[in-house]
Amino acid sequence: MRNDHDPHSVNFLIDEPGPDPRFGRVRADAPSIVWNGGMAVFALAAGPFFITPSAIILFFLTTGTALLLGHSVGYHRMMIHGSFAAPRWLTRTLVWFGAFVGMAGPLGIIRAHDTRDWAQRQADCHPFLAHRTHIVRDAWWQIYCRLDLDRAPRFDFSELDRDPFYRWLEATWRWQQLPVALAFFAIGGWGWVVWGVAARVAVANHGHWLVGHLAHNRGPQRWTVDAHGVQAFDVPWAAIPTMGEAWHNNHHAYPGSARIGLHPGQSDWGYVVIRLCERLGLMWDVQTPERLGQRAGLSEVARHEAGLAAHSAYGHTS
């Protein structure tokens, strides 16, 4: 649970003995197959027949807005990690944009994120939670299946359950696409529905899996977190489309930070928005590595490798 003494903690998961991230069964999940598969098939089948300049522009605008305001700033940095504070009207707006992405409701995204976060901090966990399997199988697992752990962790959603807005959004997150689709149809016809809803949702869900798979298997790496069974990597080519989320190695190092692109040249549009809102007085208590302080068990890869080399040389000469 959110811990004032540990700003890097897993925020909504109840830390207690008993849950085990190693054992469970991966099962096909009918709602995910219908939703994610249906959006993808509809977009692939109808997209070529309804492609227009305005539909393509709408696709990029709505996808970019949803990923920036919804997934990155609203869901991930604000709601899940509490890396900044904002007035209620703005937090609700950002969380709605999170549901607009079409990936999950607010409680569902927290449960999926925090389960994976908790599992990857253990010495070992199920391959589903570590993305530790063949890329094709991992795509099937992550997009169309669910993992039922034999001993799953519990969550404390009391903070969010008190707000009827979060309960309503959790119950209706898929239906949030309907009024959007109706508005798009009234303005631009079926082309706007196909590209502004189906293609957007399909790309967001499948793209989220792809970046997540790569970010736990290969790429540049500056940090390691001692005792964690799963380490993270950066996916530089995805920095702009993910609004900065692809600097995943930085995020594992400082999960409570509102800034994810920590080093020169690392694009982070999510943090740009947060800084702008902070200057306008719309966000405050913005957390960065400087405010969070040094994380226990965090090592820089270059220094770690240099230390190993020196130790090896010393051992050889002795």
PDB file of C-alpha atoms in Angstrom:
ATOM      1  CA  MET A   1       0.000   0.000   0.000  1.00  0.00           C
ATOM      2  CA  ARG A   2       1.030   3.625  -0.468  1.00  0.00           C
ATOM      3  CA  ASN A   3       3.760   4.218   2.090  1.00  0.00           C
ATOM      4  CA  ASP A   4       4.996   7.644   3.197  1.00  0.00           C
ATOM      5  CA  HIS A   5       8.221   6.016   4.395  1.00  0.00           C
ATOM      6  CA  ASP A   6       8.873   4.334   1.030  1.00  0.00           C
ATOM      7  CA  PRO A   7       7.937   6.483  -1.980  1.00  0.00           C
ATOM      8  CA  HIS A   8       8.899   3.584  -4.270  1.00  0.00           C
ATOM      9  CA  SER A   9       6.388   1.115  -2.792  1.00  0.00           C
ATOM     10  CA  VAL A  10       3.631  -0.739  -4.655  1.00  0.00           C
ATOM     11  CA  ASN A  11       0.750   1.515  -3.803  1.00  0.00           C
ATOM     12  CA  PHE A  12      -2.533  -0.423  -3.671  1.00  0.00           C
ATOM     13  CA  LEU A  13      -1.382  -3.998  -3.056  1.00  0.00           C
ATOM     14  CA  ILE A  14      -1.599  -5.228   0.544  1.00  0.00           C
ATOM     15  CA  ASP A  15       1.859  -6.277   1.694  1.00  0.00           C
ATOM     16  CA  GLU A  16       1.284  -9.478   3.670  1.00  0.00           C
ATOM     17  CA  PRO A  17       2.732 -13.003   3.814  1.00  0.00           C
ATOM     18  CA  GLY A  18       1.055 -15.689   1.752  1.00  0.00           C
ATOM     19  CA  PRO A  19       0.659 -14.452  -1.858  1.00  0.00           C
ATOM     20  CA  ASP A  20       3.051 -16.134  -4.283  1.00  0.00           C
ATOM     21  CA  PRO A  21       3.836 -14.714  -7.755  1.00  0.00           C
ATOM     22  CA  ARG A  22       5.349 -17.935  -9.089  1.00  0.00           C
ATOM     23  CA  PHE A  23       2.479 -20.368  -9.528  1.00  0.00           C
ATOM     24  CA  GLY A  24      -0.729 -20.072 -11.483  1.00  0.00           C
ATOM     25  CA  ARG A  25      -2.514 -20.880 -14.733  1.00  0.00           C
ATOM     26  CA  VAL A  26      -2.795 -18.780 -17.880  1.00  0.00           C
ATOM     27  CA  ARG A  27      -6.314 -19.000 -19.281  1.00  0.00           C
ATOM     28  CA  ALA A  28      -7.950 -17.600 -22.407  1.00  0.00           C
ATOM     29  CA  ASP A  29     -10.074 -14.619 -21.366  1.00  0.00           C
ATOM     30  CA  ALA A  30     -13.282 -14.308 -23.402  1.00  0.00           C
ATOM     31  CA  PRO A  31     -13.897 -10.581 -22.709  1.00  0.00           C
ATOM     32  CA  SER A  32     -10.338  -9.741 -23.795  1.00  0.00           C
ATOM     33  CA  ILE A  33     -10.644 -11.871 -26.932  1.00  0.00           C
ATOM     34  CA  VAL A  34     -13.904 -10.212 -27.914  1.00  0.00           C
ATOM     35  CA  TRP A  35     -12.771  -6.674 -27.050  1.00  0.00           C
ATOM     36  CA  ASN A  36      -9.140  -6.614 -28.181  1.00  0.00           C
ATOM     37  CA  GLY A  37      -9.592  -9.093 -31.012  1.00  0.00           C
ATOM     38  CA  GLY A  38     -12.828  -7.522 -32.166  1.00  0.00           C
ATOM     39  CA  MET A  39     -11.333  -4.033 -32.348  1.00  0.00           C
ATOM     40  CA  ALA A  40      -8.287  -5.326 -34.237  1.00  0.00           C
ATOM     41  CA  VAL A  41     -10.311  -7.382 -36.747  1.00  0.00           C
ATOM     42  CA  PHE A  42     -12.761  -4.535 -37.348  1.00  0.00           C
ATOM     43  CA  ALA A  43      -9.932  -2.055 -37.885  1.00  0.00           C
ATOM     44  CA  LEU A  44      -8.014  -4.366 -40.231  1.00  0.00           C
ATOM     45  CA  ALA A  45     -11.093  -5.400 -42.202  1.00  0.00           C
ATOM     46  CA  ALA A  46     -12.787  -2.013 -42.515  1.00  0.00           C
ATOM     47  CA  GLY A  47      -9.865   0.380 -42.251  1.00  0.00           C
ATOM     48  CA  PRO A  48      -8.685   0.167 -45.900  1.00  0.00           C
ATOM     49  CA  PHE A  49     -12.205   0.864 -47.158  1.00  0.00           C
ATOM     50  CA  PHE A  50     -12.746   3.945 -45.009  1.00  0.00           C
ATOM     51  CA  ILE A  51      -9.343   5.566 -45.125  1.00  0.00           C
ATOM     52  CA  THR A  52      -9.485   9.326 -45.644  1.00  0.00           C
ATOM     53  CA  PRO A  53      -7.130  12.149 -44.700  1.00  0.00           C
ATOM     54  CA  SER A  54      -9.477  13.328 -41.941  1.00  0.00           C
ATOM     55  CA  ALA A  55      -9.817   9.806 -40.516  1.00  0.00           C
ATOM     56  CA  ILE A  56      -6.039   9.377 -40.347  1.00  0.00           C
ATOM     57  CA  ILE A  57      -5.617  12.782 -38.707  1.00  0.00           C
ATOM     58  CA  LEU A  58      -8.334  11.839 -36.207  1.00  0.00           C
ATOM     59  CA  PHE A  59      -6.557   8.537 -35.467  1.00  0.00           C
ATOM     60  CA  PHE A  60      -3.273  10.257 -34.626  1.00  0.00           C
ATOM     61  CA  LEU A  61      -4.924  13.042 -32.618  1.00  0.00           C
ATOM     62  CA  THR A  62      -7.139  10.753 -30.532  1.00  0.00           C
ATOM     63  CA  THR A  63      -4.453   8.108 -30.020  1.00  0.00           C
ATOM     64  CA  GLY A  64      -1.877  10.685 -28.985  1.00  0.00           C
ATOM     65  CA  THR A  65      -4.283  12.479 -26.648  1.00  0.00           C
ATOM     66  CA  ALA A  66      -5.463   9.249 -25.040  1.00  0.00           C
ATOM     67  CA  LEU A  67      -1.942   7.921 -24.462  1.00  0.00           C
ATOM     68  CA  LEU A  68      -0.623  11.272 -23.222  1.00  0.00           C
ATOM     69  CA  LEU A  69      -3.393  12.548 -20.945  1.00  0.00           C
ATOM     70  CA  GLY A  70      -4.991   9.199 -20.157  1.00  0.00           C
ATOM     71  CA  HIS A  71      -2.537   6.341 -19.987  1.00  0.00           C
ATOM     72  CA  SER A  72       0.697   8.155 -19.161  1.00  0.00           C
ATOM     73  CA  VAL A  73      -0.283  11.196 -17.063  1.00  0.00           C
ATOM     74  CA  GLY A  74      -3.699  10.179 -15.704  1.00  0.00           C
ATOM     75  CA  TYR A  75      -3.587   6.447 -15.092  1.00  0.00           C
ATOM     76  CA  HIS A  76       0.106   5.714 -14.623  1.00  0.00           C
ATOM     77  CA  ARG A  77       1.875   8.709 -13.112  1.00  0.00           C
ATOM     78  CA  MET A  78      -1.055  10.175 -11.172  1.00  0.00           C
ATOM     79  CA  MET A  79      -3.483   7.434 -10.160  1.00  0.00           C
ATOM     80  CA  ILE A  80      -1.147   4.450  -9.849  1.00  0.00           C
ATOM     81  CA  HIS A  81       2.018   6.099  -8.549  1.00  0.00           C
ATOM     82  CA  GLY A  82       0.688   9.310  -6.998  1.00  0.00           C
ATOM     83  CA  SER A  83       3.596  11.279  -8.469  1.00  0.00           C
ATOM     84  CA  PHE A  84       1.720  14.587  -8.350  1.00  0.00           C
ATOM     85  CA  ALA A  85      -1.479  16.099  -6.960  1.00  0.00           C
ATOM     86  CA  ALA A  86      -4.214  17.986  -8.838  1.00  0.00           C
ATOM     87  CA  PRO A  87      -7.724  19.356  -8.208  1.00  0.00           C
ATOM     88  CA  ARG A  88     -10.595  16.869  -8.330  1.00  0.00           C
ATOM     89  CA  TRP A  89     -12.003  18.109 -11.648  1.00  0.00           C
ATOM     90  CA  LEU A  90      -8.628  17.607 -13.314  1.00  0.00           C
ATOM     91  CA  THR A  91      -7.933  14.199 -11.745  1.00  0.00           C
ATOM     92  CA  ARG A  92     -11.336  12.964 -12.911  1.00  0.00           C
ATOM     93  CA  THR A  93     -10.752  14.335 -16.404  1.00  0.00           C
ATOM     94  CA  LEU A  94      -7.377  12.603 -16.661  1.00  0.00           C
ATOM     95  CA  VAL A  95      -8.775   9.326 -15.324  1.00  0.00           C
ATOM     96  CA  TRP A  96     -11.605   9.487 -17.866  1.00  0.00           C
ATOM     97  CA  PHE A  97      -9.017   9.848 -20.618  1.00  0.00           C
ATOM     98  CA  GLY A  98      -7.374   6.759 -19.132  1.00  0.00           C
ATOM     99  CA  ALA A  99     -10.575   4.802 -19.660  1.00  0.00           C
ATOM    100  CA  PHE A 100     -10.879   6.372 -23.124  1.00  0.00           C
ATOM    101  CA  VAL A 101      -7.670   4.534 -24.117  1.00  0.00           C
ATOM    102  CA  GLY A 102      -9.792   1.361 -24.063  1.00  0.00           C
ATOM    103  CA  MET A 103      -7.406  -0.827 -22.091  1.00  0.00           C
ATOM    104  CA  ALA A 104      -9.087  -1.185 -18.687  1.00  0.00           C
ATOM    105  CA  GLY A 105     -11.037   0.636 -16.013  1.00  0.00           C
ATOM    106  CA  PRO A 106      -9.211   2.436 -13.188  1.00  0.00           C
ATOM    107  CA  LEU A 107      -9.332  -0.447 -10.706  1.00  0.00           C
ATOM    108  CA  GLY A 108      -8.541  -3.019 -13.371  1.00  0.00           C
ATOM    109  CA  ILE A 109      -5.457  -1.163 -14.557  1.00  0.00           C
ATOM    110  CA  ILE A 110      -4.229  -0.770 -10.976  1.00  0.00           C
ATOM    111  CA  ARG A 111      -4.737  -4.474 -10.271  1.00  0.00           C
ATOM    112  CA  ALA A 112      -2.848  -5.501 -13.425  1.00  0.00           C
ATOM    113  CA  HIS A 113      -0.052  -2.987 -12.904  1.00  0.00           C
ATOM    114  CA  ASP A 114       0.509  -3.537  -9.188  1.00  0.00           C
ATOM    115  CA  THR A 115       0.391  -7.325  -9.479  1.00  0.00           C
ATOM    116  CA  ARG A 116       3.127  -7.203 -12.105  1.00  0.00           C
ATOM    117  CA  ASP A 117       5.090  -4.577 -10.154  1.00  0.00           C
ATOM    118  CA  TRP A 118       4.945  -6.638  -6.957  1.00  0.00           C
ATOM    119  CA  ALA A 119       5.834  -9.867  -8.763  1.00  0.00           C
ATOM    120  CA  GLN A 120       8.836  -8.437 -10.565  1.00  0.00           C
ATOM    121  CA  ARG A 121      10.277  -7.230  -7.242  1.00  0.00           C
ATOM    122  CA  GLN A 122      10.450 -10.816  -5.965  1.00  0.00           C
ATOM    123  CA  ALA A 123      13.357 -13.178  -6.581  1.00  0.00           C
ATOM    124  CA  ASP A 124      11.232 -15.105  -9.091  1.00  0.00           C
ATOM    125  CA  CYS A 125       7.756 -14.895 -10.625  1.00  0.00           C
ATOM    126  CA  HIS A 126       5.550 -16.532 -13.250  1.00  0.00           C
ATOM    127  CA  PRO A 127       6.749 -16.034 -16.875  1.00  0.00           C
ATOM    128  CA  PHE A 128       3.454 -14.232 -17.594  1.00  0.00           C
ATOM    129  CA  LEU A 129       4.343 -11.519 -15.077  1.00  0.00           C
ATOM    130  CA  ALA A 130       7.962 -11.263 -16.255  1.00  0.00           C
ATOM    131  CA  HIS A 131       7.241 -11.336 -20.030  1.00  0.00           C
ATOM    132  CA  ARG A 132       9.677 -14.264 -19.934  1.00  0.00           C
ATOM    133  CA  THR A 133       8.443 -16.346 -22.863  1.00  0.00           C
ATOM    134  CA  HIS A 134       8.508 -16.408 -26.668  1.00  0.00           C
ATOM    135  CA  ILE A 135       7.284 -13.143 -28.161  1.00  0.00           C
ATOM    136  CA  VAL A 136       4.345 -14.779 -29.978  1.00  0.00           C
ATOM    137  CA  ARG A 137       3.188 -16.633 -26.877  1.00  0.00           C
ATOM    138  CA  ASP A 138       3.639 -13.506 -24.784  1.00  0.00           C
ATOM    139  CA  ALA A 139       1.414 -11.558 -27.193  1.00  0.00           C
ATOM    140  CA  TRP A 140      -1.328 -14.179 -26.844  1.00  0.00           C
ATOM    141  CA  TRP A 141      -0.965 -14.274 -23.076  1.00  0.00           C
ATOM    142  CA  GLN A 142      -0.895 -10.539 -22.441  1.00  0.00           C
ATOM    143  CA  ILE A 143      -3.548  -9.387 -24.916  1.00  0.00           C
ATOM    144  CA  TYR A 144      -6.029 -12.265 -24.910  1.00  0.00           C
ATOM    145  CA  CYS A 145      -5.506 -14.200 -21.671  1.00  0.00           C
ATOM    146  CA  ARG A 146      -5.400 -13.759 -17.916  1.00  0.00           C
ATOM    147  CA  LEU A 147      -3.237 -15.267 -15.204  1.00  0.00           C
ATOM    148  CA  ASP A 148      -4.977 -16.883 -12.239  1.00  0.00           C
ATOM    149  CA  LEU A 149      -2.391 -17.113  -9.469  1.00  0.00           C
ATOM    150  CA  ASP A 150      -2.818 -19.957  -6.999  1.00  0.00           C
ATOM    151  CA  ARG A 151      -2.210 -17.464  -4.185  1.00  0.00           C
ATOM    152  CA  ALA A 152      -2.998 -14.007  -5.483  1.00  0.00           C
ATOM    153  CA  PRO A 153      -2.398 -10.776  -3.549  1.00  0.00           C
ATOM    154  CA  ARG A 154      -5.194  -8.655  -2.116  1.00  0.00           C
ATOM    155  CA  PHE A 155      -5.765  -4.965  -2.825  1.00  0.00           C
ATOM    156  CA  ASP A 156      -7.047  -2.023  -0.843  1.00  0.00           C
ATOM    157  CA  PHE A 157      -9.179   0.174  -3.103  1.00  0.00           C
ATOM    158  CA  SER A 158     -10.997   1.924  -0.252  1.00  0.00           C
ATOM    159  CA  GLU A 159      -9.523   5.281  -1.256  1.00  0.00           C
ATOM    160  CA  LEU A 160     -11.051   5.000  -4.721  1.00  0.00           C
ATOM    161  CA  ASP A 161     -14.202   3.066  -3.787  1.00  0.00           C
ATOM    162  CA  ARG A 162     -15.409   6.068  -1.803  1.00  0.00           C
ATOM    163  CA  ASP A 163     -15.670   8.039  -5.039  1.00  0.00           C
ATOM    164  CA  PRO A 164     -18.720   7.043  -7.126  1.00  0.00           C
ATOM    165  CA  PHE A 165     -16.975   8.365 -10.249  1.00  0.00           C
ATOM    166  CA  TYR A 166     -14.316   5.650 -10.061  1.00  0.00           C
ATOM    167  CA  ARG A 167     -16.916   2.934  -9.430  1.00  0.00           C
ATOM    168  CA  TRP A 168     -18.984   4.134 -12.398  1.00  0.00           C
ATOM    169  CA  LEU A 169     -15.959   4.299 -14.689  1.00  0.00           C
ATOM    170  CA  GLU A 170     -14.807   0.831 -13.642  1.00  0.00           C
ATOM    171  CA  ALA A 171     -18.241  -0.603 -14.493  1.00  0.00           C
ATOM    172  CA  THR A 172     -18.580   1.222 -17.819  1.00  0.00           C
ATOM    173  CA  TRP A 173     -15.076   1.715 -19.232  1.00  0.00           C
ATOM    174  CA  ARG A 174     -15.810  -0.188 -22.431  1.00  0.00           C
ATOM    175  CA  TRP A 175     -19.084   1.685 -22.891  1.00  0.00           C
ATOM    176  CA  GLN A 176     -17.218   4.999 -22.778  1.00  0.00           C
ATOM    177  CA  GLN A 177     -16.355   4.374 -26.446  1.00  0.00           C
ATOM    178  CA  LEU A 178     -20.039   4.432 -27.451  1.00  0.00           C
ATOM    179  CA  PRO A 179     -20.818   8.170 -27.101  1.00  0.00           C
ATOM    180  CA  VAL A 180     -17.452   8.912 -28.707  1.00  0.00           C
ATOM    181  CA  ALA A 181     -18.299   6.608 -31.626  1.00  0.00           C
ATOM    182  CA  LEU A 182     -21.728   8.219 -32.048  1.00  0.00           C
ATOM    183  CA  ALA A 183     -20.207  11.685 -32.100  1.00  0.00           C
ATOM    184  CA  PHE A 184     -17.552  10.618 -34.590  1.00  0.00           C
ATOM    185  CA  PHE A 185     -20.174   8.967 -36.819  1.00  0.00           C
ATOM    186  CA  ALA A 186     -22.297  12.138 -36.809  1.00  0.00           C
ATOM    187  CA  ILE A 187     -19.311  14.233 -37.848  1.00  0.00           C
ATOM    188  CA  GLY A 188     -17.255  11.992 -40.121  1.00  0.00           C
ATOM    189  CA  GLY A 189     -19.232   8.816 -40.817  1.00  0.00           C
ATOM    190  CA  TRP A 190     -17.913   5.273 -40.570  1.00  0.00           C
ATOM    191  CA  GLY A 191     -14.347   6.310 -41.404  1.00  0.00           C
ATOM    192  CA  TRP A 192     -14.122   8.305 -38.192  1.00  0.00           C
ATOM    193  CA  VAL A 193     -15.569   5.400 -36.183  1.00  0.00           C
ATOM    194  CA  VAL A 194     -13.171   2.847 -37.660  1.00  0.00           C
ATOM    195  CA  TRP A 195     -10.050   4.975 -37.288  1.00  0.00           C
ATOM    196  CA  GLY A 196     -11.034   7.086 -34.283  1.00  0.00           C
ATOM    197  CA  VAL A 197     -12.282   4.183 -32.148  1.00  0.00           C
ATOM    198  CA  ALA A 198     -11.444   0.663 -33.391  1.00  0.00           C
ATOM    199  CA  ALA A 199      -7.973   1.358 -34.795  1.00  0.00           C
ATOM    200  CA  ARG A 200      -7.071   3.555 -31.834  1.00  0.00           C
ATOM    201  CA  VAL A 201      -8.087   0.958 -29.236  1.00  0.00           C
ATOM    202  CA  ALA A 202      -6.412  -1.879 -31.157  1.00  0.00           C
ATOM    203  CA  VAL A 203      -3.122  -0.015 -31.550  1.00  0.00           C
ATOM    204  CA  ALA A 204      -3.111   1.103 -27.911  1.00  0.00           C
ATOM    205  CA  ASN A 205      -3.644  -2.413 -26.556  1.00  0.00           C
ATOM    206  CA  HIS A 206      -1.305  -4.246 -28.905  1.00  0.00           C
ATOM    207  CA  GLY A 207       1.316  -1.503 -28.745  1.00  0.00           C
ATOM    208  CA  HIS A 208       1.213  -1.517 -24.944  1.00  0.00           C
ATOM    209  CA  TRP A 209       2.011  -5.230 -24.948  1.00  0.00           C
ATOM    210  CA  LEU A 210       4.869  -4.854 -27.469  1.00  0.00           C
ATOM    211  CA  VAL A 211       6.638  -2.091 -25.550  1.00  0.00           C
ATOM    212  CA  GLY A 212       6.107  -3.984 -22.284  1.00  0.00           C
ATOM    213  CA  HIS A 213       7.612  -7.148 -23.749  1.00  0.00           C
ATOM    214  CA  LEU A 214      10.674  -5.366 -25.106  1.00  0.00           C
ATOM    215  CA  ALA A 215      11.136  -3.325 -21.925  1.00  0.00           C
ATOM    216  CA  HIS A 216      11.611  -6.518 -19.901  1.00  0.00           C
ATOM    217  CA  ASN A 217      13.828  -8.397 -22.337  1.00  0.00           C
ATOM    218  CA  ARG A 218      16.281  -6.216 -24.256  1.00  0.00           C
ATOM    219  CA  GLY A 219      17.560  -2.690 -24.750  1.00  0.00           C
ATOM    220  CA  PRO A 220      19.742  -0.058 -23.063  1.00  0.00           C
ATOM    221  CA  GLN A 221      20.013  -0.353 -19.296  1.00  0.00           C
ATOM    222  CA  ARG A 222      21.532   2.117 -16.841  1.00  0.00           C
ATOM    223  CA  TRP A 223      20.129   0.846 -13.548  1.00  0.00           C
ATOM    224  CA  THR A 224      19.554  -2.422 -11.734  1.00  0.00           C
ATOM    225  CA  VAL A 225      17.562  -2.847  -8.542  1.00  0.00           C
ATOM    226  CA  ASP A 226      19.209  -5.338  -6.199  1.00  0.00           C
ATOM    227  CA  ALA A 227      17.208  -8.459  -5.247  1.00  0.00           C
ATOM    228  CA  HIS A 228      14.580  -7.856  -7.948  1.00  0.00           C
ATOM    229  CA  GLY A 229      14.128 -10.929 -10.116  1.00  0.00           C
ATOM    230  CA  VAL A 230      13.058  -8.910 -13.164  1.00  0.00           C
ATOM    231  CA  GLN A 231      15.039  -5.911 -14.397  1.00  0.00           C
ATOM    232  CA  ALA A 232      13.913  -3.338 -16.952  1.00  0.00           C
ATOM    233  CA  PHE A 233      15.301  -1.917 -20.190  1.00  0.00           C
ATOM    234  CA  ASP A 234      14.646   1.227 -22.203  1.00  0.00           C
ATOM    235  CA  VAL A 235      12.926   1.155 -25.613  1.00  0.00           C
ATOM    236  CA  PRO A 236      14.238   4.393 -27.163  1.00  0.00           C
ATOM    237  CA  TRP A 237      12.349   4.217 -30.471  1.00  0.00           C
ATOM    238  CA  ALA A 238       9.047   4.140 -28.543  1.00  0.00           C
ATOM    239  CA  ALA A 239       9.747   7.183 -26.361  1.00  0.00           C
ATOM    240  CA  ILE A 240       7.586   9.585 -28.386  1.00  0.00           C
ATOM    241  CA  PRO A 241       4.571   7.312 -29.086  1.00  0.00           C
ATOM    242  CA  THR A 242       4.486   6.224 -25.421  1.00  0.00           C
ATOM    243  CA  MET A 243       4.876   9.827 -24.199  1.00  0.00           C
ATOM    244  CA  GLY A 244       8.019   8.957 -22.251  1.00  0.00           C
ATOM    245  CA  GLU A 245       6.857   5.648 -20.762  1.00  0.00           C
ATOM    246  CA  ALA A 246       9.361   3.685 -22.850  1.00  0.00           C
ATOM    247  CA  TRP A 247      12.243   4.796 -20.593  1.00  0.00           C
ATOM    248  CA  HIS A 248      11.252   1.813 -18.503  1.00  0.00           C
ATOM    249  CA  ASN A 249      14.652   1.226 -16.941  1.00  0.00           C
ATOM    250  CA  ASN A 250      14.404   4.710 -15.403  1.00  0.00           C
ATOM    251  CA  HIS A 251      10.894   3.922 -14.187  1.00  0.00           C
ATOM    252  CA  HIS A 252      12.001   0.750 -12.402  1.00  0.00           C
ATOM    253  CA  ALA A 253      14.729   2.810 -10.750  1.00  0.00           C
ATOM    254  CA  TYR A 254      12.351   5.588  -9.595  1.00  0.00           C
ATOM    255  CA  PRO A 255       8.752   4.331  -9.916  1.00  0.00           C
ATOM    256  CA  GLY A 256       7.317   7.244  -7.918  1.00  0.00           C
ATOM    257  CA  SER A 257       8.828   9.896 -10.183  1.00  0.00           C
ATOM    258  CA  ALA A 258       6.604  12.046 -12.396  1.00  0.00           C
ATOM    259  CA  ARG A 259       9.609  12.435 -14.668  1.00  0.00           C
ATOM    260  CA  ILE A 260      10.583   9.252 -16.522  1.00  0.00           C
ATOM    261  CA  GLY A 261      12.931  10.613 -19.179  1.00  0.00           C
ATOM    262  CA  LEU A 262      15.726  11.400 -16.732  1.00  0.00           C
ATOM    263  CA  HIS A 263      18.743  11.925 -18.965  1.00  0.00           C
ATOM    264  CA  PRO A 264      19.621  14.372 -21.775  1.00  0.00           C
ATOM    265  CA  GLY A 265      17.917  13.522 -25.047  1.00  0.00           C
ATOM    266  CA  GLN A 266      15.218  11.336 -23.448  1.00  0.00           C
ATOM    267  CA  SER A 267      11.886  12.630 -24.761  1.00  0.00           C
ATOM    268  CA  ASP A 268       9.167  12.708 -22.096  1.00  0.00           C
ATOM    269  CA  TRP A 269       5.981  14.458 -23.234  1.00  0.00           C
ATOM    270  CA  GLY A 270       4.124  13.262 -20.156  1.00  0.00           C
ATOM    271  CA  TYR A 271       6.470  15.205 -17.911  1.00  0.00           C
ATOM    272  CA  VAL A 272       6.259  18.233 -20.224  1.00  0.00           C
ATOM    273  CA  VAL A 273       2.500  18.336 -19.612  1.00  0.00           C
ATOM    274  CA  ILE A 274       2.960  17.907 -15.865  1.00  0.00           C
ATOM    275  CA  ARG A 275       5.515  20.728 -15.704  1.00  0.00           C
ATOM    276  CA  LEU A 276       3.244  23.017 -17.728  1.00  0.00           C
ATOM    277  CA  CYS A 277       0.315  22.290 -15.426  1.00  0.00           C
ATOM    278  CA  GLU A 278       2.541  22.855 -12.400  1.00  0.00           C
ATOM    279  CA  ARG A 279       3.488  26.297 -13.684  1.00  0.00           C
ATOM    280  CA  LEU A 280      -0.203  27.083 -14.210  1.00  0.00           C
ATOM    281  CA  GLY A 281      -0.981  26.026 -10.631  1.00  0.00           C
ATOM    282  CA  LEU A 282      -3.003  23.001 -11.761  1.00  0.00           C
ATOM    283  CA  MET A 283      -0.599  20.388 -10.340  1.00  0.00           C
ATOM    284  CA  TRP A 284       1.616  20.359  -7.287  1.00  0.00           C
ATOM    285  CA  ASP A 285       3.767  18.042  -5.145  1.00  0.00           C
ATOM    286  CA  VAL A 286       5.412  16.844  -8.342  1.00  0.00           C
ATOM    287  CA  GLN A 287       7.830  14.042  -7.469  1.00  0.00           C
ATOM    288  CA  THR A 288      11.223  13.666  -9.152  1.00  0.00           C
ATOM    289  CA  PRO A 289      14.283  11.567  -8.234  1.00  0.00           C
ATOM    290  CA  GLU A 290      15.758  14.642  -6.529  1.00  0.00           C
ATOM    291  CA  ARG A 291      12.724  14.899  -4.229  1.00  0.00           C
ATOM    292  CA  LEU A 292      12.360  11.158  -3.728  1.00  0.00           C
ATOM    293  CA  GLY A 293      15.980  10.664  -2.685  1.00  0.00           C
ATOM    294  CA  GLN A 294      18.337   7.787  -3.366  1.00  0.00           C
ATOM    295  CA  ARG A 295      16.567   4.447  -3.598  1.00  0.00           C
ATOM    296  CA  ALA A 296      17.913   1.622  -1.470  1.00  0.00           C
ATOM    297  CA  GLY A 297      19.407  -1.188  -3.535  1.00  0.00           C
ATOM    298  CA  LEU A 298      19.736   0.849  -6.716  1.00  0.00           C
ATOM    299  CA  SER A 299      22.950   0.343  -8.679  1.00  0.00           C
ATOM    300  CA  GLU A 300      24.230   1.957 -11.856  1.00  0.00           C
ATOM    301  CA  VAL A 301      25.051  -0.711 -14.426  1.00  0.00           C
ATOM    302  CA  ALA A 302      28.319   0.898 -15.589  1.00  0.00           C
ATOM    303  CA  ARG A 303      29.632   1.214 -12.048  1.00  0.00           C
ATOM    304  CA  HIS A 304      28.414  -2.267 -11.191  1.00  0.00           C
ATOM    305  CA  GLU A 305      30.216  -3.774 -14.204  1.00  0.00           C
ATOM    306  CA  ALA A 306      33.383  -1.795 -13.437  1.00  0.00           C
ATOM    307  CA  GLY A 307      33.288  -3.097  -9.886  1.00  0.00           C
ATOM    308  CA  LEU A 308      32.947  -6.661 -11.073  1.00  0.00           C
ATOM    309  CA  ALA A 309      35.855  -6.222 -13.484  1.00  0.00           C
ATOM    310  CA  ALA A 310      38.073  -4.793 -10.737  1.00  0.00           C
ATOM    311  CA  HIS A 311      37.080  -7.585  -8.391  1.00  0.00           C
ATOM    312  CA  SER A 312      37.845 -10.169 -11.077  1.00  0.00           C
ATOM    313  CA  ALA A 313      41.261  -8.614 -11.807  1.00  0.00           C
ATOM    314  CA  TYR A 314      42.101  -8.487  -8.089  1.00  0.00           C
ATOM    315  CA  GLY A 315      41.122 -12.105  -7.673  1.00  0.00           C
ATOM    316  CA  HIS A 316      43.229 -13.126 -10.684  1.00  0.00           C
ATOM    317  CA  THR A 317      46.384 -11.320  -9.489  1.00  0.00           C
ATOM    318  CA  SER A 318      46.045 -12.626  -5.973  1.00  0.00           C
TER     319      SER A 318
END
